[in-house]
Coordinates of C-alpha atoms in Angstrom, one line a residue:
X1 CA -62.9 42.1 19.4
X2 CA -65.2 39.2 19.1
X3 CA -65.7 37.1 22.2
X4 CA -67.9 34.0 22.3
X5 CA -70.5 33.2 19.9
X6 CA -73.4 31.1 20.1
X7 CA -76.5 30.0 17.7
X8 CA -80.0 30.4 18.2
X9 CA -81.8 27.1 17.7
X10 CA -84.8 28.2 16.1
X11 CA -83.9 31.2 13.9
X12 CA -80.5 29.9 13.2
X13 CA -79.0 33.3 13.8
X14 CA -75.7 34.1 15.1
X15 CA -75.4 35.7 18.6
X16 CA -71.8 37.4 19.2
X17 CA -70.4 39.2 22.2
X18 CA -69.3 42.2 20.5
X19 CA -66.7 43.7 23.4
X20 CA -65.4 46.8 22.0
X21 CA -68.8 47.9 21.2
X22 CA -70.5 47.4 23.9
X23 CA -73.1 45.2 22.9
X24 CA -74.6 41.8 21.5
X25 CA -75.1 41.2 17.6
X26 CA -77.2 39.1 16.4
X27 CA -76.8 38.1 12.7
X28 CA -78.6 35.8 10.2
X29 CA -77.2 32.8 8.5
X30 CA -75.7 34.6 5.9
X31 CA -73.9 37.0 8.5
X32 CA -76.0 40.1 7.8
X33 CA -76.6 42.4 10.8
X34 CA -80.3 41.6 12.4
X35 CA -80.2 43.7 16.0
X36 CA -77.9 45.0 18.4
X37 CA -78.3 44.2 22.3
X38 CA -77.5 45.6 25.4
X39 CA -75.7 48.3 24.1
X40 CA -77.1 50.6 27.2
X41 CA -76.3 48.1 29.8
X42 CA -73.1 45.8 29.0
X43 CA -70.0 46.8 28.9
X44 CA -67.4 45.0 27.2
X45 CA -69.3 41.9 26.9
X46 CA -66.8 38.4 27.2
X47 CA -69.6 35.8 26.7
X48 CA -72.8 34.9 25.4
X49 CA -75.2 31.8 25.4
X50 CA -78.7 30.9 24.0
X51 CA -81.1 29.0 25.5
X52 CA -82.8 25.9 23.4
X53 CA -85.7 25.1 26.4
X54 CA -89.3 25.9 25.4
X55 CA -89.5 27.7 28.6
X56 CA -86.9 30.4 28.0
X57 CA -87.0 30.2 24.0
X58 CA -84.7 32.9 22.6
X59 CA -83.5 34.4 25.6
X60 CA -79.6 35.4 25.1
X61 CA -77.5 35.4 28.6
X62 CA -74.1 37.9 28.4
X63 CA -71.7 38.2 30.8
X64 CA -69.3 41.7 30.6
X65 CA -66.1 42.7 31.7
X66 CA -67.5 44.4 34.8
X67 CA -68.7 40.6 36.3
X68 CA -72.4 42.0 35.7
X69 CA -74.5 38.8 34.0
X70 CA -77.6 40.0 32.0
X71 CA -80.2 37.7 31.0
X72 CA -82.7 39.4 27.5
X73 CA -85.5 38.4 26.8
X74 CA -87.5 39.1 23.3
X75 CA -89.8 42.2 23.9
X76 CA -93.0 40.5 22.2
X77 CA -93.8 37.0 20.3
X78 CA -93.4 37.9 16.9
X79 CA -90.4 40.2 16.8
X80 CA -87.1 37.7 17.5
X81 CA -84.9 40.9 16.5
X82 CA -86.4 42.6 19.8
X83 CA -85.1 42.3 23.2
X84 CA -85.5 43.7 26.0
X85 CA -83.5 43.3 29.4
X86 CA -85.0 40.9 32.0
X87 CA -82.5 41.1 34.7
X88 CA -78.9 41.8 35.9
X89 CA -77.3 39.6 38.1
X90 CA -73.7 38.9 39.8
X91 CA -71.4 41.6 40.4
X92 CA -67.4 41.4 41.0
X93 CA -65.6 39.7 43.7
X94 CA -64.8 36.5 45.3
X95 CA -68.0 35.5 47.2
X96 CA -70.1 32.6 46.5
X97 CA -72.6 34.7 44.3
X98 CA -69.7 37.1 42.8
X99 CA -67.4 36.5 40.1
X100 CA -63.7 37.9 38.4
X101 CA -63.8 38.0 35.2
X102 CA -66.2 35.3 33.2
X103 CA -64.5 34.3 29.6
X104 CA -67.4 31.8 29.0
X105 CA -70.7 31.4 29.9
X106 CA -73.7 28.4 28.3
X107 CA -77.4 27.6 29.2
X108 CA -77.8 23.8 30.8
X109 CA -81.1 23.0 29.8
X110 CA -81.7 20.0 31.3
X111 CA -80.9 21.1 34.6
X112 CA -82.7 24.5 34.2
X113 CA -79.4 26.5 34.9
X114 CA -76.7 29.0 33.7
X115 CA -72.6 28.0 34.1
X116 CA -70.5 30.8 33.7
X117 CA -66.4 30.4 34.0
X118 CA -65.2 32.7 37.0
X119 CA -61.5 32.8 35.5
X120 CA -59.9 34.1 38.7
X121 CA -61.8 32.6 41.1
X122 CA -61.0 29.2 39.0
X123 CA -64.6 28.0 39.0
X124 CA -67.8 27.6 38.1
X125 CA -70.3 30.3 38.8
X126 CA -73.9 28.2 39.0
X127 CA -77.3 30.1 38.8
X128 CA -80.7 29.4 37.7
X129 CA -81.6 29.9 34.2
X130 CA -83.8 33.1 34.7
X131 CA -80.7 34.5 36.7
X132 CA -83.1 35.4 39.9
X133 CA -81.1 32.7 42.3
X134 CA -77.2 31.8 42.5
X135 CA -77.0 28.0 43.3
X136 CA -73.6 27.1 44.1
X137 CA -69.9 26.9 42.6
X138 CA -68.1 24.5 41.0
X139 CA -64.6 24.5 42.0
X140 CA -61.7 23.0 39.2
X141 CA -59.7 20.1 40.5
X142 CA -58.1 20.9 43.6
X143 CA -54.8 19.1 42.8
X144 CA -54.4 21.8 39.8
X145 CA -54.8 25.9 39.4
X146 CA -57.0 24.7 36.5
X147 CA -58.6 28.7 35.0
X148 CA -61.5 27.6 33.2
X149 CA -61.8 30.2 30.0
X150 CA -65.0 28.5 28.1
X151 CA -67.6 25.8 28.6
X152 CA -70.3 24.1 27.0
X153 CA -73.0 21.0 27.6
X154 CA -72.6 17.4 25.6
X155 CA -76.2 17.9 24.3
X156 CA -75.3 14.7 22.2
X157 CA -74.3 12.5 25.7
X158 CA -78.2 13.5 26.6
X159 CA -76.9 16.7 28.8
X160 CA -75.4 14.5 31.1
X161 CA -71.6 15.6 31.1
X162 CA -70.5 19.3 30.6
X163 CA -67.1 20.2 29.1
X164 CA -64.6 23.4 30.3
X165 CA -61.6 24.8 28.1
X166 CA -59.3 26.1 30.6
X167 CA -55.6 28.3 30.3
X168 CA -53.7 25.2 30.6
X169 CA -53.9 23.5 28.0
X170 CA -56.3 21.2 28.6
X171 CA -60.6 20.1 28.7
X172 CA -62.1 18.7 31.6
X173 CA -65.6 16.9 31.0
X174 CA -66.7 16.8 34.1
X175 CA -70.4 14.7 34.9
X176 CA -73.4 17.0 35.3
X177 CA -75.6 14.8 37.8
X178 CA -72.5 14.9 40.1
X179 CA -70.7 18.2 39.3
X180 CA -67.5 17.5 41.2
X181 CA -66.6 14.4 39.1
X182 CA -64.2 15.0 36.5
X183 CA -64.7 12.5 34.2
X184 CA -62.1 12.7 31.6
X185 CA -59.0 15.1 31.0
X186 CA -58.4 15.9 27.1
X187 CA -54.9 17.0 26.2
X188 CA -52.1 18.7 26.9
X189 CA -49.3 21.3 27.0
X190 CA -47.8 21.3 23.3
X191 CA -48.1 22.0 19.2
X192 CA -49.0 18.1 18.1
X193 CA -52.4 16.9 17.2
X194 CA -54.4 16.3 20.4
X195 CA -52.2 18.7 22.2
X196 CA -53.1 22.8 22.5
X197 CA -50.7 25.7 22.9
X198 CA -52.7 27.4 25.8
X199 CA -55.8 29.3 25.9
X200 CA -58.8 26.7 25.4
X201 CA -61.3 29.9 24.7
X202 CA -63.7 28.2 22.7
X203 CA -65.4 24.8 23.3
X204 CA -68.6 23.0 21.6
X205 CA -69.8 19.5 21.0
X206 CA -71.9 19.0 17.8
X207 CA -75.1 17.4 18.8
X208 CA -75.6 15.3 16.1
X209 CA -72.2 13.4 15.9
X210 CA -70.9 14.4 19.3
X211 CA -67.5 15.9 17.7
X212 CA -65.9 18.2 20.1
X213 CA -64.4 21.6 18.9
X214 CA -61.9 23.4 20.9
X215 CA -60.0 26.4 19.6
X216 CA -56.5 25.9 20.0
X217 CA -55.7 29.7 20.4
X218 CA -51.9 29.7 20.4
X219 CA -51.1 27.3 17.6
X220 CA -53.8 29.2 15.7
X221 CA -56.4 26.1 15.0
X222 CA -59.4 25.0 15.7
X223 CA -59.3 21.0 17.0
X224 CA -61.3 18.6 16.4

């Protein structure tokens, strides 16, 4: 059972929360196994994310069924297969700093932080992007019961707007130097082209033309 995937920027591998197994797989270009993660610590990982600053190069973020968020690290300079755990952070509930059950999870560079989608809770979870220090949340719309489900940074808008599938059938891009600001709502409730069937649980902007990608889970598509 798959969950989210993400790349790393500068080995070009392929970093995949592997729920059933307990653990993160990392896998070259040609989809051949490199390393498993986290297989003593996560369980039933939902999410993953990899970081593209210079100052957390490589480090992998996973989120698990259990609310726990672990941040690896790579154990030394010249082995990228090699990670070791750095810390565990969050833990299940509704509290500021807790969370009930996170679908998707992505590094925001720019800004130094992690965003992780509290499904039940219908926000966003906010902490710093070495995990030591919750921030804040991001509540959805409050005119809606919007359950975000993935989410991702417009690295291609220069960082500056952040993008959330959610169970509804719908994106919201919201603006990421004022975080309550939705700035645009993409689709809706149906099977035609620009609409979804439901579950958003996959979103991701390509940074060198700015297409979005949003995976269309119950008409069985991928959207562009």
């Amino acid at each position: 059972y798959p969950g989210q995937l993400s790349i790393q920027p500068n080995t070009h591998n392929i970093v995949v929360a592997d729920y059933h197994n307990n653990r993160v797989q990392m896998l070259d270009e040609q989809g051949h196994f490199v390393a498993a993660i986290g297989k003593r610590v996560l369980r039933y990982p939902q999410a993953v994310s990899c970081s593209m600053s210079p100052q957390y190069n490589n480090y992998i973020v996973a989120a698990d069924f259990q609310n726990q968020m672990c941040l690896f690290c790579p154990s030394s300079s010249s082995a990228s297969s090699d990670y070791k755990l750095l810390r565990s952070f969050s833990s299940h509930g509704s509290n500021q700093d807790q969370t009930n059950d996170v679908y998707g999870i992505c590094f925001d560079d720019e800004r130094n932080r992690i965003l992780a989608c509290d499904y039940d809770n219908k926000r966003l979870s906010v902490w710093s992007a070495d995990g030591s220090q919750f921030i804040k949340t991001i509540d959805m719309p409050s005119n809606t019961q919007y359950y975000p489900l993935s989410v991702c940074v417009d690295r291609y808008a220069n960082c500056h707007r952040f993008v959330v599938g959610t169970e509804q059938s719908q994106l919201l891009a919201f603006d990421a130097r004022n975080d309550s600001t939705v700035l645009q709502t993409i689709g809706s409730k149906g099977n035609q082209p620009g609409q979804f069937g439901g579950n958003v649980y996959g979103v991701c902007i390509n940074e060198i033309d700015g297409t979005l990608l949003a995976t269309d889970n119950d008409n069985r598509r991928i959207q562009m």
